XYZ file of C-alpha atoms in Angstrom:
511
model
C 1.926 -35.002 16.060
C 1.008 -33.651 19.633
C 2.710 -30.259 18.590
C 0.801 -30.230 15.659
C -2.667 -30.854 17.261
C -1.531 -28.335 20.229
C -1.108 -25.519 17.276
C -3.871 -26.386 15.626
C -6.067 -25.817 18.409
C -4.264 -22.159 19.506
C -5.231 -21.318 15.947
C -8.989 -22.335 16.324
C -9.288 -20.448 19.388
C -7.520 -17.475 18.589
C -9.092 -16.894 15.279
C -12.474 -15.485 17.194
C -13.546 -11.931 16.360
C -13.380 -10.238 20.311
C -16.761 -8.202 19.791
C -20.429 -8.570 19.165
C -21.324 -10.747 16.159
C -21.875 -8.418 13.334
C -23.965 -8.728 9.862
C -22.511 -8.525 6.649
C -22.791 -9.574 2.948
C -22.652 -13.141 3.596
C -27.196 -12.973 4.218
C -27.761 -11.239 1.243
C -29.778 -12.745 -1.713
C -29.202 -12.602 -5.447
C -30.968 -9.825 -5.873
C -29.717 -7.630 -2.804
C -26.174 -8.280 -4.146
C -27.432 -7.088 -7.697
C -28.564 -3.769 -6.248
C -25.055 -2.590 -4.510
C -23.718 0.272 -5.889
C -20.241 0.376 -7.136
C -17.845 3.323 -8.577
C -15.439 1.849 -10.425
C -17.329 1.978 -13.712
C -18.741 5.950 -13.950
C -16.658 7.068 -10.607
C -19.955 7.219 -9.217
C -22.433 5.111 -6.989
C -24.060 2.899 -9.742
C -25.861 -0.420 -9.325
C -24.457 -3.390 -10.108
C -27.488 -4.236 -13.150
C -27.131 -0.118 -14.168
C -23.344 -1.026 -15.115
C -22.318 -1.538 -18.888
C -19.018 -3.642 -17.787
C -18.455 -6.945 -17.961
C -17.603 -6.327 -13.406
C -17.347 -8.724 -11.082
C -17.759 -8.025 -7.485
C -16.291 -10.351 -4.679
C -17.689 -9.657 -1.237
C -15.371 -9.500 2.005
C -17.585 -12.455 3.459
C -16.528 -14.259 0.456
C -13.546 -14.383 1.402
C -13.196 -15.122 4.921
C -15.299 -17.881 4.214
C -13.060 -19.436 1.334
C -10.138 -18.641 3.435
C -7.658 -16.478 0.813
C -4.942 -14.771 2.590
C -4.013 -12.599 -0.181
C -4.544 -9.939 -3.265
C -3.283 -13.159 -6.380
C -5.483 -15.812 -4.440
C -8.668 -13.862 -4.442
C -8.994 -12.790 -7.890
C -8.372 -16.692 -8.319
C -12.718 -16.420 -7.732
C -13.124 -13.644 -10.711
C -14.274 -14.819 -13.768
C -12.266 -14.316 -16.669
C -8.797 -14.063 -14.905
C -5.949 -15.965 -14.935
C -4.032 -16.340 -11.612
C -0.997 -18.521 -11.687
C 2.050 -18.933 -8.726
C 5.500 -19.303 -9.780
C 6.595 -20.075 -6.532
C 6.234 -18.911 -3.266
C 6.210 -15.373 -2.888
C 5.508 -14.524 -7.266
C 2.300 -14.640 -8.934
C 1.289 -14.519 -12.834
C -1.981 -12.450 -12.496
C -3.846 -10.873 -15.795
C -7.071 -11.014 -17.198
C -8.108 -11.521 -20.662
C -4.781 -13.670 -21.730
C -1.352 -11.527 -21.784
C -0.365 -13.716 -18.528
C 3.315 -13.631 -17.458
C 5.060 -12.668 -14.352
C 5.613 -9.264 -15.975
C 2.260 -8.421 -16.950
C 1.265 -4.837 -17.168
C -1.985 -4.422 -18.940
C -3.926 -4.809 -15.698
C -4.544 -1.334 -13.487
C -4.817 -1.898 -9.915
C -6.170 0.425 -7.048
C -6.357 -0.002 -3.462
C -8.742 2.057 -1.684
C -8.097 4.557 -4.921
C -4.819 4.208 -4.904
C -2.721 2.886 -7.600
C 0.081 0.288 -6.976
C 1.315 -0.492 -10.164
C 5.331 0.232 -10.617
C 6.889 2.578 -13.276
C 9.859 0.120 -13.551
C 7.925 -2.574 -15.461
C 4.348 -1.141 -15.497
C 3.017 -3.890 -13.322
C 2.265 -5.106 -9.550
C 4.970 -6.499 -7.130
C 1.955 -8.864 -5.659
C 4.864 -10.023 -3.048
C 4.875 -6.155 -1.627
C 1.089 -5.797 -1.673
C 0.245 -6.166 2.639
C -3.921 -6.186 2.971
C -5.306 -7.880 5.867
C -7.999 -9.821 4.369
C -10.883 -9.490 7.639
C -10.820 -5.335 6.655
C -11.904 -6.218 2.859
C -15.426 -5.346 2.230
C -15.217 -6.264 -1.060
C -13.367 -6.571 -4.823
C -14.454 -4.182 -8.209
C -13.388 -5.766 -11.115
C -13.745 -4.817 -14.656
C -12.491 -7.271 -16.901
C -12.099 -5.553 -20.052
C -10.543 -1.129 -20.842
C -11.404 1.571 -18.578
C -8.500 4.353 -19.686
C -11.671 6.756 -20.052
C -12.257 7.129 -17.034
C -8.641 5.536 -14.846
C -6.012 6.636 -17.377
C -3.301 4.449 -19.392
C -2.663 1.005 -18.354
C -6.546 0.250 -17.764
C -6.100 -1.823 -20.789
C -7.221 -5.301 -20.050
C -8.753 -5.079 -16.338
C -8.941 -3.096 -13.524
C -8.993 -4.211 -9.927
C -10.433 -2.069 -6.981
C -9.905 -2.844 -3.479
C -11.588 -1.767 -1.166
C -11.561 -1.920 2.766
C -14.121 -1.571 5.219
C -14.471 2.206 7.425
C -13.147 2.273 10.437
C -16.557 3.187 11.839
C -17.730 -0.411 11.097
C -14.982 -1.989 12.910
C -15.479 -0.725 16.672
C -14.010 -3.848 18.406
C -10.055 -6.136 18.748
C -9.712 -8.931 16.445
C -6.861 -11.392 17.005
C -6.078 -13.774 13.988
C -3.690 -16.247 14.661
C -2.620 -19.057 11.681
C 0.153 -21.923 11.451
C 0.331 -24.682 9.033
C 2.960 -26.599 7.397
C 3.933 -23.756 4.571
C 2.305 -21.027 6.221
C 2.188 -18.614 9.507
C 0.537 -15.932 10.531
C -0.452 -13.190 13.091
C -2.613 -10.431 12.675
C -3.576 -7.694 15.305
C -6.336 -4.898 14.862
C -8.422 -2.792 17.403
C -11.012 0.138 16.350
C -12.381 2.461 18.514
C -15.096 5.247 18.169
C -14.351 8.840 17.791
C -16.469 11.512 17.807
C -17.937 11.518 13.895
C -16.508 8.799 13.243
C -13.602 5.555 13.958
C -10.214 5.095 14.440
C -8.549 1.879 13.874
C -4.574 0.373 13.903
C -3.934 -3.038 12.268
C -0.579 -5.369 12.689
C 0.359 -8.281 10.153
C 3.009 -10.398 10.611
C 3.317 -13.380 8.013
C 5.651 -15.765 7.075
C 5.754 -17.991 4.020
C 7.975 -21.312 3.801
C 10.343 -23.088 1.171
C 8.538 -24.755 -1.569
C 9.095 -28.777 -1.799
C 11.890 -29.288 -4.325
C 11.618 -31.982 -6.926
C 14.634 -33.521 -6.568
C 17.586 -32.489 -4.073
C 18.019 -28.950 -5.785
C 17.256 -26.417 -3.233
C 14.382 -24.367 -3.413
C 15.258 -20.453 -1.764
C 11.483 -18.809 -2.228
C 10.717 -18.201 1.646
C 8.606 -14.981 1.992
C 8.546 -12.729 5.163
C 6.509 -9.729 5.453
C 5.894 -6.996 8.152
C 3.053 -4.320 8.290
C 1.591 -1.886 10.160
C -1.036 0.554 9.205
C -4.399 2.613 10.376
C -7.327 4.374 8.964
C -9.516 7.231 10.849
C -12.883 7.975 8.623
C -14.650 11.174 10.138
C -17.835 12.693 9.249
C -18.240 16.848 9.561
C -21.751 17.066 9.539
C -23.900 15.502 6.461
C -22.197 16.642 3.942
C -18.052 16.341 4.310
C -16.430 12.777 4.576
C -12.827 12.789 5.931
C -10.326 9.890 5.522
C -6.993 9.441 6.466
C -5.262 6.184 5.752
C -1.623 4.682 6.111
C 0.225 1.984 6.316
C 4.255 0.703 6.561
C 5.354 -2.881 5.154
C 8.794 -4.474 4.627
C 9.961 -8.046 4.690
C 12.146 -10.376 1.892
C 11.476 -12.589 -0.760
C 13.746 -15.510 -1.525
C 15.573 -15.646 -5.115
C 17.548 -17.547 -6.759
C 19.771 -16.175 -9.497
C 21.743 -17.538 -11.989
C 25.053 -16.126 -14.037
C 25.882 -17.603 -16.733
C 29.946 -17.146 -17.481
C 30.486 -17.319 -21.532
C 33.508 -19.257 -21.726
C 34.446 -22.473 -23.561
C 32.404 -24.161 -22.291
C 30.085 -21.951 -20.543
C 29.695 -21.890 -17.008
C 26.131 -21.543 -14.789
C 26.103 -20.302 -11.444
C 23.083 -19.994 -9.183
C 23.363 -18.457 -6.275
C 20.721 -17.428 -3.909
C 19.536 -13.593 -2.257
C 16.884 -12.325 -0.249
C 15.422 -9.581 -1.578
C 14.625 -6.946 0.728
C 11.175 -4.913 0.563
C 10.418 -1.340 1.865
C 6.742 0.384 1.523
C 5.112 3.242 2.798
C 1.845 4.992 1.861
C -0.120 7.663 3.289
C -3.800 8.671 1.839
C -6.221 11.332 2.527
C -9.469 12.266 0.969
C -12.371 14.637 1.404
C -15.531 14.419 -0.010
C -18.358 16.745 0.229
C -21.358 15.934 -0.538
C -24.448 18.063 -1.382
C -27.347 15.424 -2.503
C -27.354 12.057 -4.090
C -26.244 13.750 -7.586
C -24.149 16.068 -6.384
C -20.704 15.294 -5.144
C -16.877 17.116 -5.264
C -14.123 14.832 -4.210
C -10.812 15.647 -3.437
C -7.506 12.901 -3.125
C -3.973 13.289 -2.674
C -1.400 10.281 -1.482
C 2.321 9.411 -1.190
C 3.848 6.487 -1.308
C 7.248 5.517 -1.478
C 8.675 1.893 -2.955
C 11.855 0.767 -2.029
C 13.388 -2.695 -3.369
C 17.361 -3.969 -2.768
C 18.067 -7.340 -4.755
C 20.700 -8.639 -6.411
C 20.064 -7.626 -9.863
C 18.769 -3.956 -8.982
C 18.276 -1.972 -6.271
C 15.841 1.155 -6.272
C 13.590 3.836 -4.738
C 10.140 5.163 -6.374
C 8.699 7.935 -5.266
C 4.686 8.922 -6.216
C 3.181 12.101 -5.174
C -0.639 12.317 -6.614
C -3.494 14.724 -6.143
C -6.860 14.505 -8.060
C -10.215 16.185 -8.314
C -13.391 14.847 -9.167
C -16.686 16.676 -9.368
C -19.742 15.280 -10.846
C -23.351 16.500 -10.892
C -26.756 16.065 -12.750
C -27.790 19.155 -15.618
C -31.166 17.056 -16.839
C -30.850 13.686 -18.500
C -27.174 14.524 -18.047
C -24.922 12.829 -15.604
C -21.859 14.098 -15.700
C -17.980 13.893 -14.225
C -15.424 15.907 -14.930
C -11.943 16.168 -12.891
C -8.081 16.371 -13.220
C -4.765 15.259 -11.874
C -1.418 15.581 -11.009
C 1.483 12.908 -10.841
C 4.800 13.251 -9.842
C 7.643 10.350 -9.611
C 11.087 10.058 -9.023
C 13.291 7.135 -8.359
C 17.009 6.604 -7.902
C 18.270 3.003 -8.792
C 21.553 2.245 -7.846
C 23.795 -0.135 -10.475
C 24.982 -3.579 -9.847
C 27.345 -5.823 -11.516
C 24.277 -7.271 -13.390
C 21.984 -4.618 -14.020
C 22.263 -0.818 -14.581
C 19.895 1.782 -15.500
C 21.120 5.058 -17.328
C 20.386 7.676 -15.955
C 20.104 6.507 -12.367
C 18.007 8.740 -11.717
C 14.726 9.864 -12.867
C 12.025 12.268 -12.731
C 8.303 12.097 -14.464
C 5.113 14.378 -14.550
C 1.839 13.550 -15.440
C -1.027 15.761 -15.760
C -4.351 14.382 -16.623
C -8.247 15.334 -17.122
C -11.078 13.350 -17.734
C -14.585 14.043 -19.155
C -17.778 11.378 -18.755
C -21.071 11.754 -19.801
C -24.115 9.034 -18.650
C -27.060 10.418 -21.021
C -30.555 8.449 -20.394
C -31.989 8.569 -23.680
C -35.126 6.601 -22.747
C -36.042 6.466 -19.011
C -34.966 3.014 -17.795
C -34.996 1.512 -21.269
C -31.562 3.206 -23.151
C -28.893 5.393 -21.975
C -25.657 5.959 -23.716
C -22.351 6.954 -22.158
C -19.467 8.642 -23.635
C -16.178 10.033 -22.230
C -12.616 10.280 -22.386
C -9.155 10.519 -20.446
C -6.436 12.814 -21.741
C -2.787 12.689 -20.257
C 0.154 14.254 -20.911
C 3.559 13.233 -19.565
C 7.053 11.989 -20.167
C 5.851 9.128 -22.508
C 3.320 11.308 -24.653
C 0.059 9.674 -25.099
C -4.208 9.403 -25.977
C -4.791 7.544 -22.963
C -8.843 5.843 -24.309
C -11.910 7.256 -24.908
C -14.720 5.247 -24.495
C -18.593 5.086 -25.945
C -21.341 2.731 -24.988
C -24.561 2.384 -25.515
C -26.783 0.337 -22.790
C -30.430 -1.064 -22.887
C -32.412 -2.771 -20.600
C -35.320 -4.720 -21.324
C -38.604 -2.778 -19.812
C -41.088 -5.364 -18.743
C -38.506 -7.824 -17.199
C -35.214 -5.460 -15.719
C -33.635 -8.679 -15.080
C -32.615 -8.942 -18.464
C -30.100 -6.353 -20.162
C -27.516 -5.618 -22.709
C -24.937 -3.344 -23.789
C -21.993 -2.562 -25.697
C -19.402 -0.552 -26.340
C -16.066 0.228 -28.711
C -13.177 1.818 -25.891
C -9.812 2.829 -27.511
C -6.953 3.206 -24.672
C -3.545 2.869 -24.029
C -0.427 1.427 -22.265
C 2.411 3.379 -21.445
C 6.649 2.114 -22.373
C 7.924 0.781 -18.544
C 11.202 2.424 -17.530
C 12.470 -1.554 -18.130
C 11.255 -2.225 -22.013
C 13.291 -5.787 -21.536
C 11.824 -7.086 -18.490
C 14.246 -10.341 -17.526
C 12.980 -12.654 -14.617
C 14.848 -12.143 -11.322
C 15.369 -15.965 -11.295
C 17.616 -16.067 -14.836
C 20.343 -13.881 -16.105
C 21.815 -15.084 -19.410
C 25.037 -14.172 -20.940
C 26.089 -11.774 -23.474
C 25.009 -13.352 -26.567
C 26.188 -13.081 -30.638
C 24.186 -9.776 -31.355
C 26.460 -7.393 -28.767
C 29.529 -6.195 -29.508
C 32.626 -7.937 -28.031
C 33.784 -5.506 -25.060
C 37.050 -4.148 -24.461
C 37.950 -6.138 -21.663
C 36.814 -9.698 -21.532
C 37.421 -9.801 -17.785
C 35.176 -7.100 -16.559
C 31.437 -7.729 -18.329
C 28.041 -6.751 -17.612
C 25.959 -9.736 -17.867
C 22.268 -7.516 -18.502
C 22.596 -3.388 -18.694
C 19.317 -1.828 -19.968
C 19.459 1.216 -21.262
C 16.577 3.935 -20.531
C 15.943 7.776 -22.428
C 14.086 10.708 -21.381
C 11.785 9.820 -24.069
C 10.957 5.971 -24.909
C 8.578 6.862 -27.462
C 7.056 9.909 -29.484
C 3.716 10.919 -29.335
C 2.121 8.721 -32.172
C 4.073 5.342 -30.893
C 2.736 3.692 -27.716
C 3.935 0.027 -26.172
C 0.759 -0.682 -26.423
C -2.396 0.778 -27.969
C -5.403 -1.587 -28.530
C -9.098 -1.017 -29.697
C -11.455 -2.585 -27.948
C -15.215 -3.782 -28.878
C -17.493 -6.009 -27.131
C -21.037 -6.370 -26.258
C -22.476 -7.899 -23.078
C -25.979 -9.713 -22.237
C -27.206 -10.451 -18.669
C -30.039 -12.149 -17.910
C -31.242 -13.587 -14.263
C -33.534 -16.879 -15.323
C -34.217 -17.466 -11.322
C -33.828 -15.425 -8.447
C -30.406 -17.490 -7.509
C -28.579 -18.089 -10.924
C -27.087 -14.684 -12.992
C -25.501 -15.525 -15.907
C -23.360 -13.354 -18.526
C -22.190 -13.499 -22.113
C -19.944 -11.479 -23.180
C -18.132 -11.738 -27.083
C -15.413 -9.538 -27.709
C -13.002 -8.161 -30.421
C -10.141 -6.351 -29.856
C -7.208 -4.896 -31.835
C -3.446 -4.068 -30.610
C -0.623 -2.428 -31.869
C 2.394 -3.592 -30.048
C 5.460 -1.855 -30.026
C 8.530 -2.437 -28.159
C 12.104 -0.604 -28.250
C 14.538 -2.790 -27.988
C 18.143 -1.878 -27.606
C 22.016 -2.965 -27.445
C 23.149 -4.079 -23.980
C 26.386 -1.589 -23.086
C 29.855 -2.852 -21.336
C 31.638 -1.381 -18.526
């Protein structure tokens, strides 16, 4: 008890920010919150009441003052999205139902970034390292947004993004120890001239869960990362950032192999899982007046994942440019893209991926158009993403049409019919890392009984043809927000939508 109290206490006192006490979001009212600006919606500064998207924002304060440690916990707070924990170190996040520990209809960015996987088209939450204290705040969009992001924007999109380094001039020490959780963080920021420089150091570790009964639980997760960010300003109109960061650890699994024989024999056995990430960012941005803006961005990053079942590196290499500007009633944004990925899987006794290696281009271009028919009463938008790639596709378009209500601009509507798309995974049979079954009655008997392959899946240069997607829904909803006092906002928002699922499903092969 003494130890506990004695640990306790470290933790108060270390968890104090070394600097001057600082303003944030936490002061603001309801209507200085309503009047940020976001990019996530047009990929340009827009107010939050301008938006026509059902978006949620979450504020860095937020969540320092709740006390979430990580991505899965924090969109607990969005409305509309459904956050669940397996265990430990797995999360079931999604938004707009299509929940499941493999979901993949939700895009996620981190400061522009994307960190979804090619090998199931989802997010590895487990691998995602963001220390918390450098959030300034959460985009979300619950609903498509393949106009403007590209496929998998189909059901959500999450944007995170962290503070500049300019705004965090001091050394913070966090230090954290409970019963199922510990953790140490490290960051100091210094100025530079134009700008700030800042390093960051996370070390957190995750205990067992409580078993039931006397089966053992193996779900421990460890995780390592180091990173940095330097944001520099040349002059008043070019924006430099360079960002990075370096995180590994392991996950605890537990796998079972099921033995067909008469009768059949289970076997669980238990793995770490060991975790390698790396990611480097840079973009400019130059800026010639509030309507006027080119923006260039180009990252690496490099995923690298040894388990039991399947062990594998994924390469990313992407560049994009953005440019939008104002021709009268006109805003518009225009840009293109370039992704490259390649990833080498080595084959286990469980799992094997043919070919073992892999390489995929994408090349993308977007058009969006925010027309103000009516000065501050009607404006319509219209745009649309088109990619081309391995897994041929129409990625969305997207038109709305938005109104506010003139005499009281706390009141608006919109709505808006958005076509997109979901691209095949390089896995179209995802099986949880927990449970391996058998060979079962619809595969061939192989050659040798005594040498099987429990799971093989079986991947081709091309999953699908250009008029059969894994997933290609219409979308149509409408949205009204109203603000009956200046501390309550409320939202409606009914919705239709319409998919066409498709899935390729085929043969497991012996060795």
């Amino acid at each position: 008890m003494t130890h506990r109290v004695l640990v306790t206490s470290a933790a108060l006192l270390l968890s104090i920010l070394i600097a001057d006490a600082k303003t944030g979001l936490a002061n603001l009212s309801l209507d200085e919150l309503m009047d940020l600006e976001v990019t996530l919606v047009s990929r340009r500064p827009q107010r939050v009441t301008e938006t026509p998207a059902a978006l949620a924002i979450l504020t860095g304060d937020e969540l320092r003052r709740i006390g979430v440690h990580s991505l899965p916990d924090a969109l607990r707070l969005a409305p509309g999205f459904q956050v669940g924990q397996v265990d430990a170190n797995k999360w079931v996040v999604a938004s707009r139902g299509f929940a499941g520990l493999f979901a993949n209809k939700l895009l996620v960015l981190v400061d522009g970034r994307s960190v979804y996987t090619p090998l199931f088209s989802g997010v590895f939450w487990e691998s995602q390292g963001v220390l918390m204290e450098d959030v300034e705040r959460l985009e979300i969009i619950r609903g498509p947004g393949g106009s403007l992001w590209g496929a998998n924007a189909v059901n959500g999109i999450v944007n995170v993004v962290t503070r500049p380094a300019a705004t965090t001039p001091e050394t913070f020490v966090h230090l954290g120890a409970g019963s199922e959780r510990r953790q140490l963080a490290l960051r100091h920021g210094r100025p530079i001239p134009g700008g700030g420089l800042r390093f960051d150091a996370e070390r957190m570790d995750r205990g067992r869960s409580a078993a039931a009964g006397d089966k053992p639980v193996r779900d421990d997760w460890h995780m390592q990362r180091v990173g940095f960010r330097a944001d520099v300003e040349r002059g008043p109109a070019d924006h430099l950032t360079l960002l990075g960061n370096v995180r590994g650890g392991s996950v605890g699994q537990s796998v079972t192999f099921v033995m067909q024989a008469s009768p059949a024999v289970a076997r669980t056995q238990y793995f770490d899982a060991d975790l390698l990430a790396l990611d480097v960012l840079g973009r400019w941005r130059h800026h010639w007046d509030d309507d006027h803006e080119l923006e260039i961005q180009a990252y690496y990053d490099l995923f690298d994942r040894e388990e039991a079942v399947l062990h594998g590196r994924i390469h990313n290499a992407d560049v994009d440019l953005q440019h939008r500007f104002r021709l009268g009633s006109h805003r518009l944004v225009w840009g293109g893209g370039y992704r490259r990925t390649w990833d080498d899987f080595d084959g286990t006794f469980t799992m094997q991926l043919d070919p073992a290696s892999r390489t995929t281009h994408l090349f993308s271009g977007l058009v969006h158009d925010d027309i103000e028919l009516v000065p501050q009463r009607l404006a319509i938008s219209a745009g649309t993403k088109l990619e081309h790639n391995s897994f041929p596709s129409r990625s969305g378009s997207r038109i709305c049409v938005c109104g506010v209500h003139p005499p009281d601009p706390c009141r608006c509507g919109w709505g808006s019919v958005a076509p997109c798309a979901h691209l095949p995974a390089e896995i179209m049979i995802p099986m949880p890392p927990s449970v391996l079954l058998g060979p079962t009655r619809c595969l061939p008997e192989p050659p040798r009984p005594s040498l099987r392959c429990w799971a093989a899946i079986v991947r081709r240069p091309k999953i699908c043809s250009s008029s059969t997607l894994a997933c290609e829904p219409n979308w149509a909803e409408v949205d009204f927000s109203t603000q009956p006092c200046s501390t309550t906002n409320t939202t409606m928002s009914p919705r239709r939508n319409r998919a066409f699922p498709t899935r390729s499903m085929n043969r497991g092969r012996y060795i």
